[in-house]
Short mmCIF file of N, CA and C in Angstrom, two decimals:
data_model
loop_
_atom_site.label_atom_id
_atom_site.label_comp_id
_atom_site.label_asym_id
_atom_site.label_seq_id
_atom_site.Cartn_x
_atom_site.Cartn_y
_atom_site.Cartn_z
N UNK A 285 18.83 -45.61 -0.26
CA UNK A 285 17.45 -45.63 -0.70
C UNK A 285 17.43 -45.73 -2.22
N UNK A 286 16.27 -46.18 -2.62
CA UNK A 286 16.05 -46.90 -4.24
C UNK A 286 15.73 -45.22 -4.91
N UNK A 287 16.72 -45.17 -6.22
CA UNK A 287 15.63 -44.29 -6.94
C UNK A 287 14.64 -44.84 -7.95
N UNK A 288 13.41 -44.60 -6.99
CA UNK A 288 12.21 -45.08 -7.95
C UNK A 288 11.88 -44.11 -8.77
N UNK A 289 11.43 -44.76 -9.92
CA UNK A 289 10.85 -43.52 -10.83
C UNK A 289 9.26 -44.16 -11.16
N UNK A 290 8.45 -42.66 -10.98
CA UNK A 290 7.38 -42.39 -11.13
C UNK A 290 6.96 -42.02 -12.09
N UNK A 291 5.63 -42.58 -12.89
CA UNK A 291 5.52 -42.18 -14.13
C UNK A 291 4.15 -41.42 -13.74
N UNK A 292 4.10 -39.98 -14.31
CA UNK A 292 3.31 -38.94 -14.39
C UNK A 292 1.81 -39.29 -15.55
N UNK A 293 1.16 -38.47 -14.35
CA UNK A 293 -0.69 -39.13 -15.15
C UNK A 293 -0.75 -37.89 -15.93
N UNK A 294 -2.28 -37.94 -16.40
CA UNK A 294 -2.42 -36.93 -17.40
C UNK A 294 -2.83 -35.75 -17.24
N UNK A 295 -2.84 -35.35 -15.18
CA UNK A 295 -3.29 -34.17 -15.11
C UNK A 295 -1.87 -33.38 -14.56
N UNK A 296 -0.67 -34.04 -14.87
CA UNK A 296 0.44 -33.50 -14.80
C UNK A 296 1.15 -33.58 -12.99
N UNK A 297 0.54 -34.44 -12.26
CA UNK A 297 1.30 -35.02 -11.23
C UNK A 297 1.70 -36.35 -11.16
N UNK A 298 2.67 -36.87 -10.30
CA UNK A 298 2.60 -38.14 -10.08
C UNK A 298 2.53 -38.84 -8.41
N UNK A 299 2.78 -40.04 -8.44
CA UNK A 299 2.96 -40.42 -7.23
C UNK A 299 4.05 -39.86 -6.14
N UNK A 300 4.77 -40.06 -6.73
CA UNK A 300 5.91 -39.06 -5.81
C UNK A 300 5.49 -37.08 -4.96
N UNK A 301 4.97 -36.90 -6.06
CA UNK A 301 4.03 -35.73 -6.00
C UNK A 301 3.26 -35.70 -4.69
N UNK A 302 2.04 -36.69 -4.85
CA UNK A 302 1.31 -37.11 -3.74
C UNK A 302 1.75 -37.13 -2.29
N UNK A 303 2.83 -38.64 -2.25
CA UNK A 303 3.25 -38.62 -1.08
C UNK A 303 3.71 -37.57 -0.08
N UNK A 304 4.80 -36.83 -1.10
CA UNK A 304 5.37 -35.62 -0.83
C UNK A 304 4.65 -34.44 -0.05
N UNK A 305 3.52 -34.37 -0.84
CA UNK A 305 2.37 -33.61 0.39
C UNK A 305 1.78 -34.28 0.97
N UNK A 306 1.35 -35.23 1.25
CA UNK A 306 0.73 -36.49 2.35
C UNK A 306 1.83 -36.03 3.28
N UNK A 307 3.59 -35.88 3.37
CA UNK A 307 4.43 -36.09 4.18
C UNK A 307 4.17 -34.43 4.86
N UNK A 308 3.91 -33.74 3.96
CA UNK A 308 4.03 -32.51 4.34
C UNK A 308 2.83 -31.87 5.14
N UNK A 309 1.70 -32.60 5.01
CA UNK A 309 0.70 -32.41 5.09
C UNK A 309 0.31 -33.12 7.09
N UNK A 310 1.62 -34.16 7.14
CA UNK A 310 1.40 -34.83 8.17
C UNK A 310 2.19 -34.03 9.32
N UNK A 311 3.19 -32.94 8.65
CA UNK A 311 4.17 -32.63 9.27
C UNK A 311 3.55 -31.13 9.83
N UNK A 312 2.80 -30.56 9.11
CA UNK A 312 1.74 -29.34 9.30
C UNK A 312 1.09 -29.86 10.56
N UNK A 313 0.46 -30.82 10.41
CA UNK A 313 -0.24 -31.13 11.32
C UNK A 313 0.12 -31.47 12.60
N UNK A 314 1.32 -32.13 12.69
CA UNK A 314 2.44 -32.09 14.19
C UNK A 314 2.37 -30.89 14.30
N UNK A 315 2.78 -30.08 13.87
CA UNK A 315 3.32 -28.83 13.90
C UNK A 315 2.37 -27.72 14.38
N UNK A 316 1.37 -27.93 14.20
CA UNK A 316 -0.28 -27.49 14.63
C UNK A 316 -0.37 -27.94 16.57
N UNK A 317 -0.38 -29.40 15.99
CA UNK A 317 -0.54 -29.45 17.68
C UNK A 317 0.49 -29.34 18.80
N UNK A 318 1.51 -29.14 18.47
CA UNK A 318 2.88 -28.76 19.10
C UNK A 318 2.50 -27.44 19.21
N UNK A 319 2.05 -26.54 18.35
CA UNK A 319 2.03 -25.05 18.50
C UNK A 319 0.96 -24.64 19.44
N UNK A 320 -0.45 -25.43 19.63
CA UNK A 320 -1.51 -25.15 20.27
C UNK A 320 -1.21 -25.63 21.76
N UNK A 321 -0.29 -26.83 22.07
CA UNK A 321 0.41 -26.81 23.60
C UNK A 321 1.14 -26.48 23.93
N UNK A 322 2.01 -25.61 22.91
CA UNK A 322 2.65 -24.24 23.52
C UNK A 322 2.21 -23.19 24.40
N UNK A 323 1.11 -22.76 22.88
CA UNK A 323 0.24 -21.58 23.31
C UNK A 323 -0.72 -21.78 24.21
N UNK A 324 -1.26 -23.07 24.44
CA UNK A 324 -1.67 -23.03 26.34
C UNK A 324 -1.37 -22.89 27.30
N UNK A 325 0.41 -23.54 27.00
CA UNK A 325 0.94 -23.60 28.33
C UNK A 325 1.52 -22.22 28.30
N UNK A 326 1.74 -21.80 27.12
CA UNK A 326 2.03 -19.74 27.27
C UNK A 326 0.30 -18.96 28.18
N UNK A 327 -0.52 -19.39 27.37
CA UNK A 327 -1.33 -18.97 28.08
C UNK A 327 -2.02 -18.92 29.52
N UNK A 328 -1.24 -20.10 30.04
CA UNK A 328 -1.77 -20.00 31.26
C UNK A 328 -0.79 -18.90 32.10
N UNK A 329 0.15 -18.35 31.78
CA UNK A 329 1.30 -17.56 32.58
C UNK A 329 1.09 -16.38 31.97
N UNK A 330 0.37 -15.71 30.86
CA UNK A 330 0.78 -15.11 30.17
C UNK A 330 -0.41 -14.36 29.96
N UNK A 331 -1.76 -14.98 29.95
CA UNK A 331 -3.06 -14.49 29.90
C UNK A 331 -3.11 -12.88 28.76
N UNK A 332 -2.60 -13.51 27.84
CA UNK A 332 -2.24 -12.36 26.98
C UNK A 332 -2.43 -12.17 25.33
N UNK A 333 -2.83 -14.18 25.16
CA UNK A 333 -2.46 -14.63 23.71
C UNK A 333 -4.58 -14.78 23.47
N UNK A 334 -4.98 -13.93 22.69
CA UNK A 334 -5.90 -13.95 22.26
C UNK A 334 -6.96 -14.78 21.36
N UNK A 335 -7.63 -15.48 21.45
CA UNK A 335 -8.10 -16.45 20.30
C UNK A 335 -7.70 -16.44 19.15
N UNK A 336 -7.45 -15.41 18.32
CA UNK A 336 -7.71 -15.23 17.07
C UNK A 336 -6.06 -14.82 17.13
N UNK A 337 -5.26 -14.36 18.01
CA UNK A 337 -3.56 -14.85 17.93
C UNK A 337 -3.55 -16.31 17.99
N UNK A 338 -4.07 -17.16 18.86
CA UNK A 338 -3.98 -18.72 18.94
C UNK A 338 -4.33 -19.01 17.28
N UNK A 339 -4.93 -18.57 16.72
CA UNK A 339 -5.82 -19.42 15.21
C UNK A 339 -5.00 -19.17 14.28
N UNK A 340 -4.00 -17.58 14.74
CA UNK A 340 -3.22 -17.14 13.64
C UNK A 340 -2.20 -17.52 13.70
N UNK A 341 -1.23 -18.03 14.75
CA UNK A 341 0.07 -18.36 14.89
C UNK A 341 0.03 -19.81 14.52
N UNK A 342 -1.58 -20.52 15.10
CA UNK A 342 -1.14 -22.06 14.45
C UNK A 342 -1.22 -22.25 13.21
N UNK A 343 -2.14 -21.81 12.80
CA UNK A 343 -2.69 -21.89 10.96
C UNK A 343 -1.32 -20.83 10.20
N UNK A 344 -0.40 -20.07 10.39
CA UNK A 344 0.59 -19.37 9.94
C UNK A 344 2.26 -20.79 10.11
N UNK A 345 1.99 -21.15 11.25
CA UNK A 345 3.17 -21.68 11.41
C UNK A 345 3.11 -22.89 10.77
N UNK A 346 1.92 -24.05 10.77
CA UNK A 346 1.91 -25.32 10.13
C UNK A 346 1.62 -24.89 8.65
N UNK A 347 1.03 -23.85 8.23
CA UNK A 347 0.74 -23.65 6.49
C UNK A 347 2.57 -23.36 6.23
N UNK A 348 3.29 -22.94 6.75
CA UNK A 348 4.76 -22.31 6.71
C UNK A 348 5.46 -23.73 6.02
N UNK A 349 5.72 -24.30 7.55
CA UNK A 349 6.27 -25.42 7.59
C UNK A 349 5.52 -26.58 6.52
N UNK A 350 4.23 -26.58 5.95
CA UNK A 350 3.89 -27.70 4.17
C UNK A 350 4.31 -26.73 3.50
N UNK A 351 4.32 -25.21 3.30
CA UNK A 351 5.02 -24.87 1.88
C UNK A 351 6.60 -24.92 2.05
N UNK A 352 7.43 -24.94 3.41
CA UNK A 352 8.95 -25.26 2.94
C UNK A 352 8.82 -26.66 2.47
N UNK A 353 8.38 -27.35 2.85
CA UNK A 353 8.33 -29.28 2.68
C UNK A 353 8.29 -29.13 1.34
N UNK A 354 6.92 -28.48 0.88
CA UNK A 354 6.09 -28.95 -0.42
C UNK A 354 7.31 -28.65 -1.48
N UNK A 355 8.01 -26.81 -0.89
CA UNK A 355 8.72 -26.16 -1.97
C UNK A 355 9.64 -27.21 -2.31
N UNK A 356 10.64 -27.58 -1.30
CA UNK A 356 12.02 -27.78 -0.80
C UNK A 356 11.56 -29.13 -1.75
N UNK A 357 11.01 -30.15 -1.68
CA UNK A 357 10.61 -31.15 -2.45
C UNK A 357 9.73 -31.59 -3.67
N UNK A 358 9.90 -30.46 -4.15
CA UNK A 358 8.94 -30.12 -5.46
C UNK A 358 7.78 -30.23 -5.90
N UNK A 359 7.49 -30.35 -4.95
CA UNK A 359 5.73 -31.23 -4.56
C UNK A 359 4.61 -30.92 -5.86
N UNK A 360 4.85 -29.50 -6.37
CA UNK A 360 3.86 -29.32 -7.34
C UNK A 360 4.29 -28.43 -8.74
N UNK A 361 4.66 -29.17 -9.54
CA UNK A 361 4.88 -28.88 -10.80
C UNK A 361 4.25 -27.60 -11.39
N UNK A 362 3.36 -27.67 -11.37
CA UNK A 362 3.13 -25.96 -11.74
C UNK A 362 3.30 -24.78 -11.40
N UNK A 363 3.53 -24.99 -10.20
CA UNK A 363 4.32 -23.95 -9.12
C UNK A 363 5.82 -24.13 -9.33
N UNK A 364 6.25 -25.03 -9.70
CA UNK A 364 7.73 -25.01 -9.56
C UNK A 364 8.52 -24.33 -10.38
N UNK A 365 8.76 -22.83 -10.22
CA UNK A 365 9.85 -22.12 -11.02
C UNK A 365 9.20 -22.24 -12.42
N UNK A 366 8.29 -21.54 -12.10
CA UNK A 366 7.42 -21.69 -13.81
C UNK A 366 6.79 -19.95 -13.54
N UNK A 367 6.16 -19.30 -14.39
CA UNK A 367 5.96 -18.28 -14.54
C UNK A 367 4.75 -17.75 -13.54
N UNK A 368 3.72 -19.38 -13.69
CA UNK A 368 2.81 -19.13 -12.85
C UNK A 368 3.00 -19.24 -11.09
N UNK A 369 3.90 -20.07 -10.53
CA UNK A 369 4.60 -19.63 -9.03
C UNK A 369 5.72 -18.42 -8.91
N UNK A 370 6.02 -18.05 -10.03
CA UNK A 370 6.34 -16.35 -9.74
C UNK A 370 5.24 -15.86 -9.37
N UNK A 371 5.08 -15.95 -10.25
CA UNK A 371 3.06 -14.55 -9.94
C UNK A 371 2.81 -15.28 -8.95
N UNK A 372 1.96 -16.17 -8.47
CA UNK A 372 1.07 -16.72 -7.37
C UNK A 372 2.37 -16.40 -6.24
N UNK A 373 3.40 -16.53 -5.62
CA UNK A 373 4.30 -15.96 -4.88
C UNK A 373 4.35 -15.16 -4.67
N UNK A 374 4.63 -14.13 -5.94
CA UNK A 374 4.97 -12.57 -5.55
C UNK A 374 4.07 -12.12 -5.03
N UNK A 375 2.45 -12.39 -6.08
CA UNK A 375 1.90 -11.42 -5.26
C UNK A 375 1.54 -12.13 -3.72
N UNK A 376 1.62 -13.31 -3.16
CA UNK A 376 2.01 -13.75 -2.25
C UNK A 376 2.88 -12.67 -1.14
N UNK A 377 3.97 -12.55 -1.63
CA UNK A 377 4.75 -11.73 -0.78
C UNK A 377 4.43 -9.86 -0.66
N UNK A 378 4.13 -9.96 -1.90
CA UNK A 378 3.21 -8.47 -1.61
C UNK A 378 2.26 -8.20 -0.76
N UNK A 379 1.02 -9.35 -0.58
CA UNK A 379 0.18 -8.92 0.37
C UNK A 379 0.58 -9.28 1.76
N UNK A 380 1.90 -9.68 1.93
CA UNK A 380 2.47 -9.58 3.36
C UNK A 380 2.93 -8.66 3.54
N UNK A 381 3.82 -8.04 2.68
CA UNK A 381 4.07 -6.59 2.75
C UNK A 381 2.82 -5.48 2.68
N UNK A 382 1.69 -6.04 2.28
CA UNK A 382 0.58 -5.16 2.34
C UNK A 382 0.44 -5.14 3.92
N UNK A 383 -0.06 -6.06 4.73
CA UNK A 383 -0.31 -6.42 5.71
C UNK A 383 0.29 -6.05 7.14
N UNK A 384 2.18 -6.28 6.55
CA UNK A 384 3.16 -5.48 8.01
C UNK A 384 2.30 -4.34 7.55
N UNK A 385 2.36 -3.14 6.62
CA UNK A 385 2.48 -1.63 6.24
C UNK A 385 1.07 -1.34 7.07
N UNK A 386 0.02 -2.14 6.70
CA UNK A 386 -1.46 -1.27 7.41
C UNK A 386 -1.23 -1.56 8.75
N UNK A 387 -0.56 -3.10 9.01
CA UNK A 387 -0.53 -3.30 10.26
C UNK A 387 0.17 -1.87 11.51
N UNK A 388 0.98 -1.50 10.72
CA UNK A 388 2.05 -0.83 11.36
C UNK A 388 1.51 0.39 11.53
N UNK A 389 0.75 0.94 10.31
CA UNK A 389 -0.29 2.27 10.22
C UNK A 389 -1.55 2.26 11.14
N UNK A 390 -2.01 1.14 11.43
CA UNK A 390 -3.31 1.55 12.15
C UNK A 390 -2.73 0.44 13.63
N UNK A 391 -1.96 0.78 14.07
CA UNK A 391 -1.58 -0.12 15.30
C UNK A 391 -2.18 0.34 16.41
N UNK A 392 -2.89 1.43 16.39
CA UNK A 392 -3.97 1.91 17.45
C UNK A 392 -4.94 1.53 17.26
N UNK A 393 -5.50 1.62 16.19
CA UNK A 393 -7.35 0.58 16.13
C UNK A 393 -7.06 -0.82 15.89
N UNK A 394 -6.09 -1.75 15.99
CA UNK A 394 -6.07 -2.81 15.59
C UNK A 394 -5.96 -3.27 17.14
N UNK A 395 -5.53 -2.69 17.63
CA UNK A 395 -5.13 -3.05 19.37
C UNK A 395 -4.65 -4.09 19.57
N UNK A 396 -5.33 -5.26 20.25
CA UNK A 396 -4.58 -6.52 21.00
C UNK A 396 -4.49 -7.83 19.66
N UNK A 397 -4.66 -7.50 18.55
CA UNK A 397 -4.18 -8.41 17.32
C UNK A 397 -3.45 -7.63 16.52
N UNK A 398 -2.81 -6.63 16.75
CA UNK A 398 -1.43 -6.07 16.30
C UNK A 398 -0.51 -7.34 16.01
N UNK A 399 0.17 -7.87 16.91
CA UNK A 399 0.69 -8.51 17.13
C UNK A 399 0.66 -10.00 16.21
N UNK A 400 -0.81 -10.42 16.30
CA UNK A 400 -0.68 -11.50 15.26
C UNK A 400 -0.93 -10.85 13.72
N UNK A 401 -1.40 -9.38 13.60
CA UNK A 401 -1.41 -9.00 12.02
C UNK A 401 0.05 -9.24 12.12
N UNK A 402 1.11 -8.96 12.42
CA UNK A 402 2.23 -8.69 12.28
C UNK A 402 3.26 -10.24 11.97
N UNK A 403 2.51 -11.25 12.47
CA UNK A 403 2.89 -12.50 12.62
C UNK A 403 2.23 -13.12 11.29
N UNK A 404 1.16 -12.68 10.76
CA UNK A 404 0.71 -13.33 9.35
C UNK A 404 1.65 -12.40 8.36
N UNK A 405 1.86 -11.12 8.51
CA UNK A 405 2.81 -10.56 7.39
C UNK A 405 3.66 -11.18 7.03
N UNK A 406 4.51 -11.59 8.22
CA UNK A 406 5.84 -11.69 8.59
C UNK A 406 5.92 -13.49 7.74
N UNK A 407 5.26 -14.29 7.58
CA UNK A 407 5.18 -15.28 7.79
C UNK A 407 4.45 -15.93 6.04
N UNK A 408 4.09 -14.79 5.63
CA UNK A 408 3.50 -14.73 4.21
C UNK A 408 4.56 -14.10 3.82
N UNK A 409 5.58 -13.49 4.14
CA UNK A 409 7.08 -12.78 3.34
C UNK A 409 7.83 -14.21 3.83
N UNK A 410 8.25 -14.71 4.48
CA UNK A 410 8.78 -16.22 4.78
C UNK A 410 8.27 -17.05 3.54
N UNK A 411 6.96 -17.06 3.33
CA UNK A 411 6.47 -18.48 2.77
C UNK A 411 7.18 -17.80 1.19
N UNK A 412 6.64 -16.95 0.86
CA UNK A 412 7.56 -15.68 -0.91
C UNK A 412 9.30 -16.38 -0.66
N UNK A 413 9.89 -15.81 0.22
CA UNK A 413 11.11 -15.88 0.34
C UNK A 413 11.81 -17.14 0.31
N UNK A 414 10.88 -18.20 0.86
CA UNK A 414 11.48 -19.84 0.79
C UNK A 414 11.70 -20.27 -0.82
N UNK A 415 10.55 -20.24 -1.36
CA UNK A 415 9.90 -20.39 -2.94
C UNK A 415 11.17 -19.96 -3.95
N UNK A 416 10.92 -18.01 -3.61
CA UNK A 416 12.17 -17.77 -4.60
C UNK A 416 13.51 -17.60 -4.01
N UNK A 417 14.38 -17.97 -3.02
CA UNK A 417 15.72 -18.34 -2.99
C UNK A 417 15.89 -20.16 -3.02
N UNK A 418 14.71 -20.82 -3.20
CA UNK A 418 14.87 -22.40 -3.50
C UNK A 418 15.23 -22.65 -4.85
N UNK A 419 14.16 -21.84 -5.62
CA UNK A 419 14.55 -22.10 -7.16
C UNK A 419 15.56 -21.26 -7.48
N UNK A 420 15.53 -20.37 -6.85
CA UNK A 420 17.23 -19.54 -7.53
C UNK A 420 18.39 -20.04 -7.21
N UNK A 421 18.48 -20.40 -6.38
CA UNK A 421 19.36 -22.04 -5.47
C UNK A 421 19.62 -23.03 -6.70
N UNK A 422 18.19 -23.65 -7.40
CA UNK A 422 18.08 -25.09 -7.62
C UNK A 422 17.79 -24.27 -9.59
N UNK A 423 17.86 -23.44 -9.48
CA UNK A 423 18.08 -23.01 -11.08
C UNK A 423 18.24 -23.44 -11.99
N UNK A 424 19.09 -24.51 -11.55
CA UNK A 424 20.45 -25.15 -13.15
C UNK A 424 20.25 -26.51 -12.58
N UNK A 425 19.31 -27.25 -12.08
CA UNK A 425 19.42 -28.30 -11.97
C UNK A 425 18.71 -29.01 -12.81
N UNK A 426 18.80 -30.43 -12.45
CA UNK A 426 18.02 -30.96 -13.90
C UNK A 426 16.76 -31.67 -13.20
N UNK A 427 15.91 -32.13 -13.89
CA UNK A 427 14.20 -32.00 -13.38
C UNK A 427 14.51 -34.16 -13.37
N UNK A 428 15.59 -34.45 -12.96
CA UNK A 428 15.63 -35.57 -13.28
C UNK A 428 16.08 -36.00 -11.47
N UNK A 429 16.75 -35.20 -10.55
CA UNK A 429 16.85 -35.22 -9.16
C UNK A 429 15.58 -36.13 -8.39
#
């Protein structure tokens, strides 16, 4: 494959940029409807998976799968290993850790969406964890890849 080079506009993305989430964006979206004929065909045996588990496992698993894409391919420059995708991450991963902790504390009044609080925690510490072992990975590389 050609390395094309892309020349960057003036609001600090470029074409490559674009596509990159167009790809990721297309791949969320498989990933959406693969997850929702799962969870039917779970649901018909299973009569167990709740609306608002269905809304949370698909919208958790395809948002997952565009931020590894987006991360893994650098998709957005201001986020990338810059001061401001620390912060927007961390506290990212904090309010998943907010989220297991109440989840886990009030698992009696939360009742039959226990289960998906526990699946958005879990899954917002995933999306933190991809971000910062990618750039701590890709640290010393040069912005020319």
């Amino acid at each position: 494959m050609k390395n094309i080079q892309f020349a960057k506009g003036n609001n600090g993305f470029d074409e490559r940029q674009i596509a990159v989430r167009g790809r990721g964006f297309m791949l969320a979206y498989l990933t959406a409807m693969a997850v929702l004929a799962l969870l039917t065909c779970l649901d018909e045996f299973t009569e167990y998976i709740t609306p608002y588990g269905t809304f949370v496992v698909t919208a958790w698993v395809s948002l997952t799968v565009f931020t590894v894409y987006a991360v893994t391919h650098s998709a957005y420059d201001r986020i990338n290993d810059t001061a401001t995708g620390r912060r927007v991450f961390g506290v990212f991963g904090l309010c998943g850790a907010f989220v297991l902790v109440v989840s886990m504390m009030r698992k009696d009044k939360i009742g039959e969406n226990f289960w998906a609080n526990i699946f958005i925690g879990v899954f917002m510490l995933i999306n933190c964890a991809v971000y910062f072992i990618y750039h701590a990975r890709h640290r010393n590389d040069n912005d020319e890849d």
